[in-house]
Every structure is written in C-alpha cells, then in structure tokens.
Phi, psi and omega in degrees: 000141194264159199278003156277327161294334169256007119330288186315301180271345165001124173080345180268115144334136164198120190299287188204139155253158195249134145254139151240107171281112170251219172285346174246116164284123186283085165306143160232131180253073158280154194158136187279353169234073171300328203269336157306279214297328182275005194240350163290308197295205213019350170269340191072030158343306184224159199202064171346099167320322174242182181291141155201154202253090148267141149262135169240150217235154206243163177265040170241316160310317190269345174269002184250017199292344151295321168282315154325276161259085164307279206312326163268356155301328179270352179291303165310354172303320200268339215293161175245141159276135193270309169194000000 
C-alpha cells in the first residue's frame, strides 16, 4: 500500500483495502466511516505522486457490490486484499 493510502485511512476504522492493478491503480476502502475518508480526499488530505482511483465502500455497500457495481466486482476477483 502506498503511504498516502495508509495516510488516508489513519485513525479510521476500516474493515479491509483492496488493490487492483490496473492501468490506473485502484484502492477500494470499506469502512463504516466512509464519510471521513471521503471528506479527506475532498479536502485534498493526500496528495498522491502518481494516478490512483480510491473507492470507498460502506461494509452494506461491498456485500451488494454485484448488483451495485459488477464491474468493479469483477475488477476485485484478481484484485488483492491489503488488509
């Protein structure tokens, strides 16, 4: 995990991240305190040397995440959990 994503969640619950390497790489973040992590990135909290995608996911969100999203459901099959 690159240390602005383990910046980002510090201090935060956070059930589990996800990497996916794609051509953008993607952190996906669950966590029951979604509205902090989204109110970091929105602050410009962090501020990533390279391109990266985080999504952040409520753990209510991530058990409908095939009917939600497929496509990033299926982006998480190859995807690796960080923690």
């Amino acid at each position: 995990m690159i240390p602005d994503i383990e910046k980002l969640i510090e201090g935060v619950d956070v059930e589990a991240v996800y990497f996916v390497d794609e051509e953008i790489p993607t952190y996906v973040v669950v966590t029951s305190n979604d509205s902090e992590v989204i109110a970091r990135l929105k602050k410009g909290f962090v501020d990533p040397e390279v391109d990266v995608n985080v999504v952040v996911l409520t753990p209510q969100e991530y058990e409908k995440l095939g009917e939600l999203n497929p496509s990033l459901n299926e982006m998480l099959e190859y995807g690796e959990r960080l923690k």
